Amino acid sequence: MPVIDLHEVTKTYDTPSGPFTALRKVSLSTEKGEFLAVVGRSGSGKSTLINMITGIDRPSTGEVRVAGAAVHELGQQALSIWRGRNVGVVFQFFQLLPTLTVAENVMLPMDFCDTYPRAERRPRALALLERMGIAEQAGKLPAALSGGQQQRAAIARALANDPPLLVADEPTGNLDSHTAVEVLELFAAIAAGGTTVVMVTHGSEARPYITSTVELTDGARV
Ligand code: ADP
Ligand code: MG
């Protein structure tokens, strides 16, 4: 079964100047362990597509099946439980909670979803930070970390509940090119381990790492 299966997804926003269609009948299917890049100019609908996949927003028409769920049919509560267990999300600006330590940030999804016994959460967080190469930052607050280290912490947090899908919207957009390549290599390793990775990217630096591409122009697949 595909991890992501979108069938003719259309998204029309209501705007003060009338309806605006940001996605037009987009279909796509990804298998386990793929590293999929979503590319296209600014405003082409990349973030809208990501929001359909994560269930952050709903399609106007069409079907969204992700990690075994018909996401377009889930109610708010079922959606938040499903998302917490099945989708790790990484943002451009990291979005770590500033008053929690790095380890506590990584433990948060486990606390929220009750996926691991309480006593296992901190060791699991530390193991994920170790895997991301920043074990020694675990006890610090996010502000004490470099951008690249914060993004690694955010990836560790996204992996906290061992989701089948990791989604990242321009995760390297705020990093220097050297650090960006390191983050891409992490994503490639995560995908090679069997987690499906979907990443919005502007640049071509991801090309050596990705296994497939979805290109959008004015909300339609090219
Ligand atoms: P990208 O991520 O490729 O830059 P987006 O998916 O953010 O593109 O946006 C696609 C188009 O939809 C843009 O023209 C944007 O202005 C519009 N758009 C995005 N979100 C909304 C919204 N909530 N309401 C109205 N228009 C939106
Ligand atoms: Mg965007």
mmCIF file of C-alpha atoms and ligand atoms in Angstrom:
data_model
loop_
_atom_site.group_PDB
_atom_site.id
_atom_site.type_symbol
_atom_site.label_atom_id
_atom_site.label_comp_id
_atom_site.label_asym_id
_atom_site.label_seq_id
_atom_site.Cartn_x
_atom_site.Cartn_y
_atom_site.Cartn_z
ATOM 1 C CA MET A 1 0.000 0.000 0.000
ATOM 2 C CA PRO A 2 1.415 3.436 -0.863
ATOM 3 C CA VAL A 3 2.331 5.627 2.126
ATOM 4 C CA ILE A 4 0.887 8.659 0.321
ATOM 5 C CA ASP A 5 -1.944 8.308 -2.203
ATOM 6 C CA LEU A 6 -3.547 11.521 -3.457
ATOM 7 C CA HIS A 7 -6.317 11.347 -6.029
ATOM 8 C CA GLU A 8 -7.257 14.490 -7.973
ATOM 9 C CA VAL A 9 -6.818 16.834 -5.046
ATOM 10 C CA THR A 10 -8.090 20.351 -5.686
ATOM 11 C CA LYS A 11 -7.848 23.161 -3.146
ATOM 12 C CA THR A 12 -9.723 26.415 -3.639
ATOM 13 C CA TYR A 13 -9.297 29.191 -1.074
ATOM 14 C CA ASP A 14 -12.003 31.769 -0.441
ATOM 15 C CA THR A 15 -10.371 35.172 -0.670
ATOM 16 C CA PRO A 16 -11.811 38.691 -0.421
ATOM 17 C CA SER A 17 -11.434 38.977 -4.196
ATOM 18 C CA GLY A 18 -13.173 35.633 -4.848
ATOM 19 C CA PRO A 19 -12.210 31.960 -4.981
ATOM 20 C CA PHE A 20 -8.577 31.132 -5.748
ATOM 21 C CA THR A 21 -7.550 27.624 -6.793
ATOM 22 C CA ALA A 22 -4.094 26.809 -5.402
ATOM 23 C CA LEU A 23 -4.054 23.062 -6.309
ATOM 24 C CA ARG A 24 -5.612 21.556 -9.445
ATOM 25 C CA LYS A 25 -6.405 17.847 -9.557
ATOM 26 C CA VAL A 26 -3.064 16.753 -8.172
ATOM 27 C CA SER A 27 -2.566 12.988 -7.938
ATOM 28 C CA LEU A 28 0.504 11.323 -6.519
ATOM 29 C CA SER A 29 1.594 8.076 -4.947
ATOM 30 C CA THR A 30 4.709 7.278 -2.916
ATOM 31 C CA GLU A 31 6.049 4.024 -1.572
ATOM 32 C CA LYS A 32 7.808 3.305 1.720
ATOM 33 C CA GLY A 33 11.299 4.743 1.929
ATOM 34 C CA GLU A 34 10.979 7.182 -0.947
ATOM 35 C CA PHE A 35 12.597 10.600 -0.689
ATOM 36 C CA LEU A 36 10.205 12.819 -2.629
ATOM 37 C CA ALA A 37 11.000 16.416 -3.526
ATOM 38 C CA VAL A 38 8.209 18.936 -4.152
ATOM 39 C CA VAL A 39 9.520 21.701 -6.380
ATOM 40 C CA GLY A 40 8.099 24.757 -8.156
ATOM 41 C CA ARG A 41 8.224 28.529 -8.015
ATOM 42 C CA SER A 42 7.030 30.554 -5.071
ATOM 43 C CA GLY A 43 3.219 30.505 -5.043
ATOM 44 C CA SER A 44 2.939 27.303 -7.131
ATOM 45 C CA GLY A 45 1.099 25.460 -4.335
ATOM 46 C CA LYS A 46 3.884 23.498 -2.605
ATOM 47 C CA SER A 47 2.901 24.399 0.956
ATOM 48 C CA THR A 48 -0.767 23.875 0.113
ATOM 49 C CA LEU A 49 0.091 20.358 -1.090
ATOM 50 C CA ILE A 50 2.080 19.683 2.109
ATOM 51 C CA ASN A 51 -0.887 20.883 4.188
ATOM 52 C CA MET A 52 -3.137 18.375 2.372
ATOM 53 C CA ILE A 53 -0.714 15.504 3.098
ATOM 54 C CA THR A 54 -0.353 16.358 6.810
ATOM 55 C CA GLY A 55 -4.065 17.077 7.256
ATOM 56 C CA ILE A 56 -3.278 20.619 8.417
ATOM 57 C CA ASP A 57 -5.850 21.704 5.798
ATOM 58 C CA ARG A 58 -8.567 19.917 3.823
ATOM 59 C CA PRO A 59 -9.013 19.519 0.088
ATOM 60 C CA SER A 60 -11.995 21.152 -1.643
ATOM 61 C CA THR A 61 -12.384 17.996 -3.726
ATOM 62 C CA GLY A 62 -10.389 14.811 -4.138
ATOM 63 C CA GLU A 63 -9.010 12.135 -1.820
ATOM 64 C CA VAL A 64 -6.037 12.145 0.523
ATOM 65 C CA ARG A 65 -4.898 8.745 1.806
ATOM 66 C CA VAL A 66 -1.798 8.820 3.983
ATOM 67 C CA ALA A 67 -0.348 6.126 6.237
ATOM 68 C CA GLY A 68 -3.490 4.029 6.072
ATOM 69 C CA ALA A 69 -5.988 6.833 6.823
ATOM 70 C CA ALA A 70 -8.497 8.653 4.616
ATOM 71 C CA VAL A 71 -7.267 12.002 5.890
ATOM 72 C CA HIS A 72 -9.960 14.016 4.080
ATOM 73 C CA GLU A 73 -12.629 12.132 6.069
ATOM 74 C CA LEU A 74 -11.158 12.417 9.591
ATOM 75 C CA GLY A 75 -12.699 14.727 12.219
ATOM 76 C CA GLN A 76 -10.519 17.201 14.139
ATOM 77 C CA GLN A 77 -9.780 14.940 17.111
ATOM 78 C CA ALA A 78 -9.081 11.801 15.063
ATOM 79 C CA LEU A 79 -6.917 13.933 12.802
ATOM 80 C CA SER A 80 -4.705 15.222 15.593
ATOM 81 C CA ILE A 81 -4.238 11.705 17.024
ATOM 82 C CA TRP A 82 -3.487 10.318 13.556
ATOM 83 C CA ARG A 83 -1.013 13.108 12.797
ATOM 84 C CA GLY A 84 0.835 12.764 16.097
ATOM 85 C CA ARG A 85 1.506 9.096 15.458
ATOM 86 C CA ASN A 86 1.980 9.035 11.707
ATOM 87 C CA VAL A 87 3.516 12.269 10.492
ATOM 88 C CA GLY A 88 6.660 14.046 11.626
ATOM 89 C CA VAL A 89 6.784 17.654 10.476
ATOM 90 C CA VAL A 90 9.892 19.806 10.054
ATOM 91 C CA PHE A 91 9.603 23.543 9.412
ATOM 92 C CA GLN A 92 11.895 26.127 7.860
ATOM 93 C CA PHE A 93 12.223 28.024 11.140
ATOM 94 C CA PHE A 94 12.537 24.904 13.354
ATOM 95 C CA GLN A 95 9.749 25.941 15.755
ATOM 96 C CA LEU A 96 11.276 24.397 18.852
ATOM 97 C CA LEU A 97 9.649 25.501 22.111
ATOM 98 C CA PRO A 98 12.102 28.056 23.555
ATOM 99 C CA THR A 99 11.501 27.372 27.262
ATOM 100 C CA LEU A 100 12.045 23.605 27.033
ATOM 101 C CA THR A 101 15.443 21.936 26.696
ATOM 102 C CA VAL A 102 16.315 20.214 23.448
ATOM 103 C CA ALA A 103 15.654 16.782 25.009
ATOM 104 C CA GLU A 104 12.293 17.959 26.379
ATOM 105 C CA ASN A 105 11.330 19.233 22.920
ATOM 106 C CA VAL A 106 12.014 15.774 21.519
ATOM 107 C CA MET A 107 10.024 14.111 24.309
ATOM 108 C CA LEU A 108 6.968 16.303 23.694
ATOM 109 C CA PRO A 109 5.356 14.240 20.874
ATOM 110 C CA MET A 110 5.787 11.078 22.978
ATOM 111 C CA ASP A 111 4.095 12.811 25.936
ATOM 112 C CA PHE A 112 1.324 14.170 23.704
ATOM 113 C CA CYS A 113 0.522 10.835 22.050
ATOM 114 C CA ASP A 114 1.473 8.530 24.934
ATOM 115 C CA THR A 115 3.315 6.344 22.433
ATOM 116 C CA TYR A 116 6.109 5.160 24.717
ATOM 117 C CA PRO A 117 6.087 4.373 28.460
ATOM 118 C CA ARG A 118 7.107 7.411 30.522
ATOM 119 C CA ALA A 119 10.427 5.899 31.616
ATOM 120 C CA GLU A 120 11.475 5.246 28.010
ATOM 121 C CA ARG A 121 10.870 8.758 26.700
ATOM 122 C CA ARG A 122 14.048 10.512 27.798
ATOM 123 C CA PRO A 123 16.399 7.668 26.767
ATOM 124 C CA ARG A 124 14.616 7.525 23.422
ATOM 125 C CA ALA A 125 14.974 11.297 22.961
ATOM 126 C CA LEU A 126 18.688 11.073 23.779
ATOM 127 C CA ALA A 127 19.136 8.212 21.306
ATOM 128 C CA LEU A 128 17.440 10.262 18.560
ATOM 129 C CA LEU A 129 19.651 13.273 19.332
ATOM 130 C CA GLU A 130 22.666 10.952 19.191
ATOM 131 C CA ARG A 131 21.511 9.719 15.779
ATOM 132 C CA MET A 132 21.228 13.364 14.646
ATOM 133 C CA GLY A 133 24.764 14.012 15.893
ATOM 134 C CA ILE A 134 23.845 16.485 18.643
ATOM 135 C CA ALA A 135 23.697 14.341 21.804
ATOM 136 C CA GLU A 136 25.834 16.875 23.692
ATOM 137 C CA GLN A 137 23.181 19.608 23.143
ATOM 138 C CA ALA A 138 20.396 17.677 24.901
ATOM 139 C CA GLY A 139 20.332 19.704 28.123
ATOM 140 C CA LYS A 140 20.514 23.158 26.486
ATOM 141 C CA LEU A 141 17.764 25.532 25.492
ATOM 142 C CA PRO A 142 17.205 25.827 21.708
ATOM 143 C CA ALA A 143 18.507 29.426 21.597
ATOM 144 C CA ALA A 144 21.978 28.157 22.584
ATOM 145 C CA LEU A 145 22.186 26.029 19.399
ATOM 146 C CA SER A 146 23.232 26.994 15.869
ATOM 147 C CA GLY A 147 20.605 26.936 13.105
ATOM 148 C CA GLY A 148 21.836 23.602 11.826
ATOM 149 C CA GLN A 149 21.776 22.108 15.327
ATOM 150 C CA GLN A 150 18.248 23.433 15.891
ATOM 151 C CA GLN A 151 17.110 21.834 12.645
ATOM 152 C CA ARG A 152 18.665 18.509 13.716
ATOM 153 C CA ALA A 153 16.795 18.803 17.017
ATOM 154 C CA ALA A 154 13.583 19.502 15.095
ATOM 155 C CA ILE A 155 14.182 16.389 12.961
ATOM 156 C CA ALA A 156 14.742 14.331 16.126
ATOM 157 C CA ARG A 157 11.438 15.673 17.463
ATOM 158 C CA ALA A 158 9.706 14.799 14.182
ATOM 159 C CA LEU A 159 10.977 11.215 14.530
ATOM 160 C CA ALA A 160 9.957 10.915 18.190
ATOM 161 C CA ASN A 161 6.961 8.655 17.548
ATOM 162 C CA ASP A 162 8.712 6.726 14.755
ATOM 163 C CA PRO A 163 6.216 7.905 12.103
ATOM 164 C CA PRO A 164 6.078 6.225 8.666
ATOM 165 C CA LEU A 165 6.163 9.698 7.091
ATOM 166 C CA LEU A 166 8.411 12.712 7.579
ATOM 167 C CA VAL A 167 7.317 15.961 5.914
ATOM 168 C CA ALA A 168 9.521 19.037 5.626
ATOM 169 C CA ASP A 169 8.596 22.402 4.085
ATOM 170 C CA GLU A 170 11.793 24.124 2.915
ATOM 171 C CA PRO A 171 13.807 22.692 5.826
ATOM 172 C CA THR A 172 17.092 24.004 4.448
ATOM 173 C CA GLY A 173 15.745 27.448 3.498
ATOM 174 C CA ASN A 174 17.256 29.085 6.570
ATOM 175 C CA LEU A 175 20.588 27.210 6.594
ATOM 176 C CA ASP A 176 23.933 27.900 4.920
ATOM 177 C CA SER A 177 24.731 25.626 1.989
ATOM 178 C CA HIS A 178 27.174 23.397 3.880
ATOM 179 C CA THR A 179 24.711 22.840 6.739
ATOM 180 C CA ALA A 180 21.914 22.334 4.202
ATOM 181 C CA VAL A 181 23.820 19.441 2.614
ATOM 182 C CA GLU A 182 24.312 17.843 6.043
ATOM 183 C CA VAL A 183 20.558 18.048 6.680
ATOM 184 C CA LEU A 184 19.822 16.573 3.234
ATOM 185 C CA GLU A 185 22.160 13.673 4.027
ATOM 186 C CA LEU A 186 20.253 13.081 7.259
ATOM 187 C CA PHE A 187 16.953 12.980 5.365
ATOM 188 C CA ALA A 188 18.420 10.586 2.807
ATOM 189 C CA ALA A 189 19.591 8.276 5.611
ATOM 190 C CA ILE A 190 16.160 8.456 7.254
ATOM 191 C CA ALA A 191 14.490 7.535 3.934
ATOM 192 C CA ALA A 192 16.975 4.683 3.417
ATOM 193 C CA GLY A 193 15.865 3.392 6.812
ATOM 194 C CA GLY A 194 12.311 2.971 5.472
ATOM 195 C CA THR A 195 10.659 6.270 6.483
ATOM 196 C CA THR A 196 9.033 8.068 3.568
ATOM 197 C CA VAL A 197 10.353 11.635 3.352
ATOM 198 C CA VAL A 198 8.567 14.467 1.530
ATOM 199 C CA MET A 199 10.475 17.711 1.248
ATOM 200 C CA VAL A 200 9.670 21.048 -0.351
ATOM 201 C CA THR A 201 12.832 22.480 -1.817
ATOM 202 C CA HIS A 202 13.794 25.438 -3.966
ATOM 203 C CA GLY A 203 17.349 24.567 -4.807
ATOM 204 C CA SER A 204 18.920 21.879 -6.932
ATOM 205 C CA GLU A 205 21.249 20.761 -4.122
ATOM 206 C CA ALA A 206 18.785 18.015 -3.162
ATOM 207 C CA ARG A 207 18.940 16.340 -6.569
ATOM 208 C CA PRO A 208 21.611 13.726 -5.700
ATOM 209 C CA TYR A 209 19.582 12.521 -2.716
ATOM 210 C CA ILE A 210 15.963 12.358 -3.865
ATOM 211 C CA THR A 211 14.241 9.325 -5.396
ATOM 212 C CA SER A 212 11.342 11.166 -7.088
ATOM 213 C CA THR A 213 10.036 14.653 -7.802
ATOM 214 C CA VAL A 214 6.664 16.374 -7.993
ATOM 215 C CA GLU A 215 6.824 19.665 -9.876
ATOM 216 C CA LEU A 216 4.003 22.175 -9.558
ATOM 217 C CA THR A 217 3.152 25.088 -11.846
ATOM 218 C CA ASP A 218 0.194 27.261 -10.831
ATOM 219 C CA GLY A 219 -1.111 24.403 -8.671
ATOM 220 C CA ALA A 220 -0.951 21.687 -11.329
ATOM 221 C CA ARG A 221 1.574 18.865 -11.727
ATOM 222 C CA VAL A 222 3.904 19.345 -14.614
HETATM 223 P P1 ADP B 1 4.256 27.839 -2.300
HETATM 224 O O1 ADP B 1 4.437 27.108 -1.025
HETATM 225 O O2 ADP B 1 4.594 27.042 -3.526
HETATM 226 O O3 ADP B 1 4.985 29.151 -2.319
HETATM 227 P P2 ADP B 1 1.503 28.146 -1.414
HETATM 228 O O4 ADP B 1 0.919 26.795 -1.398
HETATM 229 O O5 ADP B 1 1.888 28.758 -0.132
HETATM 230 O O6 ADP B 1 2.698 28.194 -2.479
HETATM 231 O O7 ADP B 1 0.440 29.132 -2.092
HETATM 232 C C1 ADP B 1 -0.112 28.850 -3.374
HETATM 233 C C2 ADP B 1 -1.067 29.987 -3.732
HETATM 234 O O8 ADP B 1 -2.192 29.953 -2.861
HETATM 235 C C3 ADP B 1 -0.449 31.371 -3.583
HETATM 236 O O9 ADP B 1 -0.951 32.185 -4.620
HETATM 237 C C4 ADP B 1 -0.944 31.839 -2.238
HETATM 238 O O10 ADP B 1 -1.058 33.237 -2.206
HETATM 239 C C5 ADP B 1 -2.323 31.174 -2.160
HETATM 240 N N1 ADP B 1 -2.698 30.865 -0.771
HETATM 241 C C6 ADP B 1 -2.021 30.075 0.086
HETATM 242 N N2 ADP B 1 -2.661 29.962 1.257
HETATM 243 C C7 ADP B 1 -3.787 30.707 1.147
HETATM 244 C C8 ADP B 1 -4.874 31.001 2.025
HETATM 245 N N3 ADP B 1 -4.934 30.490 3.257
HETATM 246 N N4 ADP B 1 -5.849 31.820 1.556
HETATM 247 C C9 ADP B 1 -5.803 32.330 0.327
HETATM 248 N N5 ADP B 1 -4.811 32.080 -0.567
HETATM 249 C C10 ADP B 1 -3.813 31.283 -0.161
HETATM 250 MG MG MG B 2 5.600 27.447 0.650
#
